[in-house]
XYZ file of C-alpha atoms in Angstrom:
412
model
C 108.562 61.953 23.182
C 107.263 60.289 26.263
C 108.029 61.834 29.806
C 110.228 58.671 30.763
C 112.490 58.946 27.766
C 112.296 62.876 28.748
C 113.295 62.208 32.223
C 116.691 60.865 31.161
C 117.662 63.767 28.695
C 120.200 66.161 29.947
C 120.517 69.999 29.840
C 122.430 69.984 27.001
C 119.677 68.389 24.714
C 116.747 70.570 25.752
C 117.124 72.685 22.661
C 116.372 69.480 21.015
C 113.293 68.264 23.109
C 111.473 71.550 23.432
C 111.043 71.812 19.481
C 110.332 67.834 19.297
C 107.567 68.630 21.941
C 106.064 71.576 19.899
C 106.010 69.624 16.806
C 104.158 67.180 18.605
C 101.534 69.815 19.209
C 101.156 71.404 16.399
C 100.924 67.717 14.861
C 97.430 67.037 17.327
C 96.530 70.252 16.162
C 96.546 69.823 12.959
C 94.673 66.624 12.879
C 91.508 67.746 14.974
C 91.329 70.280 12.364
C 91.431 67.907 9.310
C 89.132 65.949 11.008
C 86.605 68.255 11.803
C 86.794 69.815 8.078
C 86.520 66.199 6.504
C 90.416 65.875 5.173
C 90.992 62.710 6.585
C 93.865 61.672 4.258
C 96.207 64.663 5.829
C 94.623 63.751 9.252
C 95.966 60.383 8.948
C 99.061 61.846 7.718
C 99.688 64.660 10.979
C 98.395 61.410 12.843
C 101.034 58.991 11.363
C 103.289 61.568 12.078
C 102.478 62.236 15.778
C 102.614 58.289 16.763
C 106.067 58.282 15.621
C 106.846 61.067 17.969
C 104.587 59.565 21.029
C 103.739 55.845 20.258
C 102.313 55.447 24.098
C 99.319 57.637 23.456
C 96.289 55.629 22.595
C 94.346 58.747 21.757
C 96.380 59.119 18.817
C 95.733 55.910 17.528
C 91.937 56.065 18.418
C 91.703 58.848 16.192
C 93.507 57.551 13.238
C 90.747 54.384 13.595
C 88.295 56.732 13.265
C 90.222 58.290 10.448
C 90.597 55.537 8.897
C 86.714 54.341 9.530
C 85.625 57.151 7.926
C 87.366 56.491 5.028
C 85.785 52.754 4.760
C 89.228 51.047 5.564
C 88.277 48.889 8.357
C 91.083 46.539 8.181
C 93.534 50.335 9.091
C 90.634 51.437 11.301
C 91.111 47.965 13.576
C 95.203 47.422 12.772
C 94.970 51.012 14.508
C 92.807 50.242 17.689
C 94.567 47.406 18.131
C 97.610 49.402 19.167
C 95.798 51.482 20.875
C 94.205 48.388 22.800
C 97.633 46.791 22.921
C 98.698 49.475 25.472
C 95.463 49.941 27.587
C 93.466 46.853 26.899
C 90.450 47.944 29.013
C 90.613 51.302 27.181
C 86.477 52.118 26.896
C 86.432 54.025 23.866
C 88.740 51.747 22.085
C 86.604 48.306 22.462
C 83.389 50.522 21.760
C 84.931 51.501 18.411
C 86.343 47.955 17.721
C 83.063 46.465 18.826
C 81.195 48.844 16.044
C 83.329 47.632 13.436
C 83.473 44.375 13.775
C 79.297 44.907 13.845
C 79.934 46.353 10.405
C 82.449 43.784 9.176
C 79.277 40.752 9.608
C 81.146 39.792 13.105
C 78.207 39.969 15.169
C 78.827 37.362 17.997
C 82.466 38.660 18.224
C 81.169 42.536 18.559
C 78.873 41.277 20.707
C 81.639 40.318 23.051
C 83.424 43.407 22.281
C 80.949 45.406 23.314
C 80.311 43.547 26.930
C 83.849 44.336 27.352
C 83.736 47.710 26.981
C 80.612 47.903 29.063
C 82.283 46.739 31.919
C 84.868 49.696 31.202
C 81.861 52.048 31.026
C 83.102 55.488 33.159
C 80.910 55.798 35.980
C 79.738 59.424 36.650
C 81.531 60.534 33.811
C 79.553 62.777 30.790
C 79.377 61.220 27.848
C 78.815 63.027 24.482
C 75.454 62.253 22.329
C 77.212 59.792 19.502
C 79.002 58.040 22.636
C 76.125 57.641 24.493
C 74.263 56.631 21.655
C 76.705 53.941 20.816
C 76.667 52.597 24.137
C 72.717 52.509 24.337
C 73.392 50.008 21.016
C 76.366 48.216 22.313
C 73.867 47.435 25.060
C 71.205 45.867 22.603
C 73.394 43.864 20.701
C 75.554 42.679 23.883
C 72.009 41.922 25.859
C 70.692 39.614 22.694
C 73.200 38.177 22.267
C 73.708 36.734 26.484
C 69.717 36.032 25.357
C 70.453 33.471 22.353
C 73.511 32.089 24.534
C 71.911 31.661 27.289
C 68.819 29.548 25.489
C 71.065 27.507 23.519
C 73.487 26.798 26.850
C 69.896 25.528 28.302
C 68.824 23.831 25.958
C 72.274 21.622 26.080
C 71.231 21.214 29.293
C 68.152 19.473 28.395
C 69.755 16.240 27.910
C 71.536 16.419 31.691
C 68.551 16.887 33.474
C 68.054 13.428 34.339
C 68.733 12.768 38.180
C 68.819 16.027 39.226
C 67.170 17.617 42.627
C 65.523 21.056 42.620
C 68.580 22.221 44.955
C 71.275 21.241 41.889
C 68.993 22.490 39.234
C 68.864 25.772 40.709
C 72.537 26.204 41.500
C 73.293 25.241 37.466
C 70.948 28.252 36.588
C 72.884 30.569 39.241
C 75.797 29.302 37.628
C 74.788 29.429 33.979
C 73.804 33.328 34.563
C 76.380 34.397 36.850
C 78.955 32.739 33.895
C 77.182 34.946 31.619
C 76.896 38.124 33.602
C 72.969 37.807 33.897
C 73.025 38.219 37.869
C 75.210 39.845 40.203
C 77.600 37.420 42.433
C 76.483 37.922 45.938
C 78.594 36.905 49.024
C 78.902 36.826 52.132
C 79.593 39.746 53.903
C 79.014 39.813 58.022
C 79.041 43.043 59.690
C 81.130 41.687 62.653
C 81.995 37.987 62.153
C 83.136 35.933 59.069
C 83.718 31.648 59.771
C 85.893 30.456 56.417
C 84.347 27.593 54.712
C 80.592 28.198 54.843
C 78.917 28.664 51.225
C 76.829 31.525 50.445
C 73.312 30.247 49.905
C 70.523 32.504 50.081
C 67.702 30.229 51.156
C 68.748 27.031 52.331
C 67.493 23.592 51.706
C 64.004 22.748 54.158
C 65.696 19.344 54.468
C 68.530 20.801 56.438
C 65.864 21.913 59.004
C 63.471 19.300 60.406
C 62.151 21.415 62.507
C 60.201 23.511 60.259
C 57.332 21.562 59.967
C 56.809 21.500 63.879
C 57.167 25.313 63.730
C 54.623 25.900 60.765
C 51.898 23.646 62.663
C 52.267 26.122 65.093
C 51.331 29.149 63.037
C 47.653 29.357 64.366
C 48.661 29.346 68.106
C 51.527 31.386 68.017
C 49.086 33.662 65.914
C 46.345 33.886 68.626
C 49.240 34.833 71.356
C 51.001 37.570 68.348
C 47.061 39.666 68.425
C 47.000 39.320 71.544
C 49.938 41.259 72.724
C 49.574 43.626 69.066
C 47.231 45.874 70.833
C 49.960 46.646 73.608
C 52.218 49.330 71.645
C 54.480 49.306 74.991
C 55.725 45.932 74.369
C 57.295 46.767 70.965
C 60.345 48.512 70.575
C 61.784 49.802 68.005
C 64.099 47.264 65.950
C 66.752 49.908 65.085
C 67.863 51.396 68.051
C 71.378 52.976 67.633
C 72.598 55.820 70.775
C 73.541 59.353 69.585
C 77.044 59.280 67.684
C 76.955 56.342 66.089
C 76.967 56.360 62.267
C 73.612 55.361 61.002
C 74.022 55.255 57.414
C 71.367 53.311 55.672
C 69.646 53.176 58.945
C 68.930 56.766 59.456
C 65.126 56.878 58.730
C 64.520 54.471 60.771
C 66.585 54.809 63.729
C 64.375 54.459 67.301
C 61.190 54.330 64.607
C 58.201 52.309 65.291
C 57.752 51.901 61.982
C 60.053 48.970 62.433
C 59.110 47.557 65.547
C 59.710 44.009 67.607
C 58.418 41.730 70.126
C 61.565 41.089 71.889
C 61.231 36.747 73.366
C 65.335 36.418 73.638
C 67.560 39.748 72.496
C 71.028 39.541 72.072
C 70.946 36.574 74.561
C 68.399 37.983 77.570
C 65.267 36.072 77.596
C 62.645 39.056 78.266
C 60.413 37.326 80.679
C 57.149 39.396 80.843
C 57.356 38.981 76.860
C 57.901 35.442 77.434
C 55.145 35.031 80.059
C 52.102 36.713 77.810
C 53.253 34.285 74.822
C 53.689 30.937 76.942
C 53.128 28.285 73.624
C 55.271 30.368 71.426
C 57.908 30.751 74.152
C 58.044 26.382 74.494
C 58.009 25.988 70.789
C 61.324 28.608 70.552
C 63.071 26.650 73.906
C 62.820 23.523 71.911
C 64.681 25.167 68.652
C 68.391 24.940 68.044
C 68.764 28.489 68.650
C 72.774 29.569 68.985
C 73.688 29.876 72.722
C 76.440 32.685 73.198
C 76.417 35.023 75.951
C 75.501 38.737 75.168
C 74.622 37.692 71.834
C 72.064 34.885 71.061
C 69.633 33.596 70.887
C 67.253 36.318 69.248
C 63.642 35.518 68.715
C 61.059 38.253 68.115
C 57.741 39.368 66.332
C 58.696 41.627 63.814
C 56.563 44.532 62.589
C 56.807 46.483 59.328
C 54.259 49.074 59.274
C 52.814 50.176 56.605
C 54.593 52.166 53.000
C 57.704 51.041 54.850
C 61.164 49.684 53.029
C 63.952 47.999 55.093
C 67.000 49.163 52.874
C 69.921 46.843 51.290
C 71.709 45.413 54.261
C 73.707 42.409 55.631
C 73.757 40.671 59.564
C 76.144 40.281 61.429
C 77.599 36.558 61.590
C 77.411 34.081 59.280
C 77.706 31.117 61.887
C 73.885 31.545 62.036
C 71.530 31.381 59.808
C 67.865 33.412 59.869
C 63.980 31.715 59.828
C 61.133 33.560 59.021
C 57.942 32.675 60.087
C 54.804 34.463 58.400
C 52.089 35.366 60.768
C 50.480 38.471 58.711
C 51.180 39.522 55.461
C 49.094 41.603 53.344
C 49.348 41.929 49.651
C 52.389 43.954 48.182
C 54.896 42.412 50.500
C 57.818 41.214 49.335
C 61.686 40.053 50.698
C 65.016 39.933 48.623
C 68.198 38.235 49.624
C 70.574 38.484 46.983
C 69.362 37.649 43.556
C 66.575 35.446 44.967
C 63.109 37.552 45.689
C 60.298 35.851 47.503
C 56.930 36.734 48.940
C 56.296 36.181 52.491
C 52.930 33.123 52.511
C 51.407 32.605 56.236
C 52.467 29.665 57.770
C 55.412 28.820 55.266
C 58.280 29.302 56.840
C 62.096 29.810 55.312
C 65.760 29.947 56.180
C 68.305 32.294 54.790
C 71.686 33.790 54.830
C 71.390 37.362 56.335
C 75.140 37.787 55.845
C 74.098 38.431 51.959
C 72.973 41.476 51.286
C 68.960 41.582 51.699
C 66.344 43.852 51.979
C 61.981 44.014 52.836
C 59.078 45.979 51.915
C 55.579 46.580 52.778
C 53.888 48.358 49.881
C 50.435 47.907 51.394
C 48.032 50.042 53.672
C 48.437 47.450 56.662
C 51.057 45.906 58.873
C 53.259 42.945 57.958
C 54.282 40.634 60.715
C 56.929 37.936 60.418
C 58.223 35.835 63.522
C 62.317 35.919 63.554
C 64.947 33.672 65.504
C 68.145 32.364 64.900
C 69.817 29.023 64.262
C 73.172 27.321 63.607
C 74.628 27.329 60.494
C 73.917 23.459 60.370
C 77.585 23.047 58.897
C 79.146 23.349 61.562
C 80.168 20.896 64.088
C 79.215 20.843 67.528
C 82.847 21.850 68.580
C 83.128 24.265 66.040
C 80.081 26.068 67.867
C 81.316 25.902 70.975
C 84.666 27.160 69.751
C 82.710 30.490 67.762
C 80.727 31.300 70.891
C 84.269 31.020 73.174
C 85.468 33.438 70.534
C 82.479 35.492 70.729
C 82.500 35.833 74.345
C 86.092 36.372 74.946
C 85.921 39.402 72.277
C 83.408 41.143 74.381
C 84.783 40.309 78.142
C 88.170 41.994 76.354
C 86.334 44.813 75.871
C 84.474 45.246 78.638
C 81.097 44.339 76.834
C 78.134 42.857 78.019
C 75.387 43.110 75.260
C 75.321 45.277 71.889
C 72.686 47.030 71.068
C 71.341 48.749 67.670
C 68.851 45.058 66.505
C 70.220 41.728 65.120
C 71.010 43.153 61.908
């Protein structure tokens, strides 16, 4: 009997329940036993029995499936899971069952399905036995080919629309084709501090949103004389995480105040730094003539930006997603790499990008020398001139509320 129907029975009927209840019991008991001695006709039977008493219990019906599968009935095994599924449809070891015997039935593609279903239900942190676990290392094979062979033919249909299409489309249709199928994780947009409605998550934008590129990466060679220049100088790098005492570090705790992450400050969280400005004079002209974001106490930011070597930045996101991030490559050794998203490029000197630091991304330095990229900021180029003024009036007005003049910690 379930515990609402038990809820409503008086006093006066306990005698009833309490036996009802025990019967119940002895009923489980009974079937575990069968089961585990191989008499699966009177398991089915104390199972039958027990439903009839608790119908809500999807354990009970598991078991009879497996009773039943035992047995070679697949038609009773799935009749069973099905009830079982009726009343907890994401129930994990229900659609792992259901997925093996539809496997066995000749049903591949729908097990297939089955089985990615009951994936997604897998319990996190949760033990599993050694037949479970083994059936989910298959369910795994047979869900993965089968997202393989869908995935080619979807393509292939594809074929025949390619006509027309720009390299920006074409890549979207593949995001779309494997995030459809579960091939790649959905990334979005998530800002630390500020979120604008409306703006798409893109993790590298379009060049020809940004004319200005090709003025900055003709200026690689002189903005790289005036980078070794200053590189020698340790004192003018700081470090780029640099968060006071109480203030939770998280992912940032290694390096925290480390050099190991360093910058060339040119404009931080809106100050221009003027002796850093005066030692890189070309590089300081080529960033004034830049669309960097004007807001007061916050941007522009424009650095050199040093990853020593054997270092990892860690999975992280920025904090606005009115702006948008270039990189610049000045140095970059071999077994350096940069991930935003699902997208994973590697840094090439004098090719320059734009990205989306709002989505979660993350750097490395695997080799035995020091990486150095040159950072700033720009408009997110969808949005309208009064919409930027509007964002930095917002900006502003947040911070005079609160009595704040910059923020420290890095542009992260």
């Amino acid at each position: 009997m379930s515990q609402k129907r038990l809820s409503f029975v008086s006093q006066n009927d306990s005698s009833r329940v309490i036996p009802e209840q025990e019967r119940l019991k002895r009923l489980k008991t009974t079937a575990s036993h069968a089961l585990a001695v191989g008499r699966l006709s009177d398991a089915i039977q104390a199972l039958s029995e027990a439903t009839e008493l608790d119908g809500s219990d999807p354990f009970l019906h598991l078991s009879m499936a497996g009773a039943y599968r035992a047995l070679g009935n697949h038609v009773a095994a799935l009749g069973a899971l099905e009830q079982a599924l009726a009343m907890e449809p994401k129930f994990f070891l229900g659609l792992l069952m259901k997925g093996s015997l539809q496997e066995r039935e000749g049903e591949t593609r729908s097990a297939a399905i089955t089985y990615g279903r009951a994936l997604a239900q897998l319990p996190h942190g949760t033990p599993l036995d050694a037949p479970t676990q083994n059936a989910v290392e298959h369910a795994r094979k047979v869900h993965h080919r089968y997202v393989q062979e869908l995935s080619e033919f979807v393509k292939d249909a594809l074929e025949v629309e390619q006509g027309g299409v720009t390299d920006a489309e074409a890549r979207r249709v593949d995001l779309f084709v494997d995030a459809t199928l579960g091939v790649r994780r959905i990334y979005r947009q998530e800002p630390t501090d500020y979120y604008y409605p409306g703006l798409p998550a893109v993790e590298f934008h379009e060049r020809n949103a940004f004319p200005r590129l090709a003025e900055l990466e003709a200026s690689t060679g002189e903005i790289t004389e005036e980078l070794q220049a200053v590189m020698g100088r340790s004192e003018h790098f700081t470090p780029y995480v640099s968060y006071p005492d109480g203030v939770p570090l998280d992912q940032w705790s290694d390096l925290n105040r480390s050099t190991r992450w360093s910058a060339y400050h040119f404009f931080n969280m809106g100050r221009r730094e003027v002796e850093n400005c005066k030692r890189c004079p070309k590089t300081t002209r080529l960033l004034e003539r830049l669309p960097q974001p004007q807001v007061q106490g916050r941007m522009p930011a424009a650095m050199f930006s040093v990853l020593r070597a054997r270092t990892r930045i860690p999975p992280h996101t920025g904090v606005a997603n009115v702006r948008l991030v270039v990189h610049l490559p000045l140095i970059v050794p071999p077994g350096c790499g940069f991930r935003v998203g699902n997208v994973t490029r590697e840094w090439k000197v004098g090719e320059a990008w734009v990205f989306d630091d709002t989505i979660e991304h993350e750097a490395w330095n695997d080799s035995d020398e020091d990486r150095v990229v040159m950072i700033f900021d720009v408009w997110n180029p969808l949005l309208s001139e009064a919409e930027r003024r509007m964002v930095a009036s917002v900006m502003t007005s947040i911070d005079r509320f609160n009595g704040i003049e910059s923020v420290s910690g890095g542009n992260l």
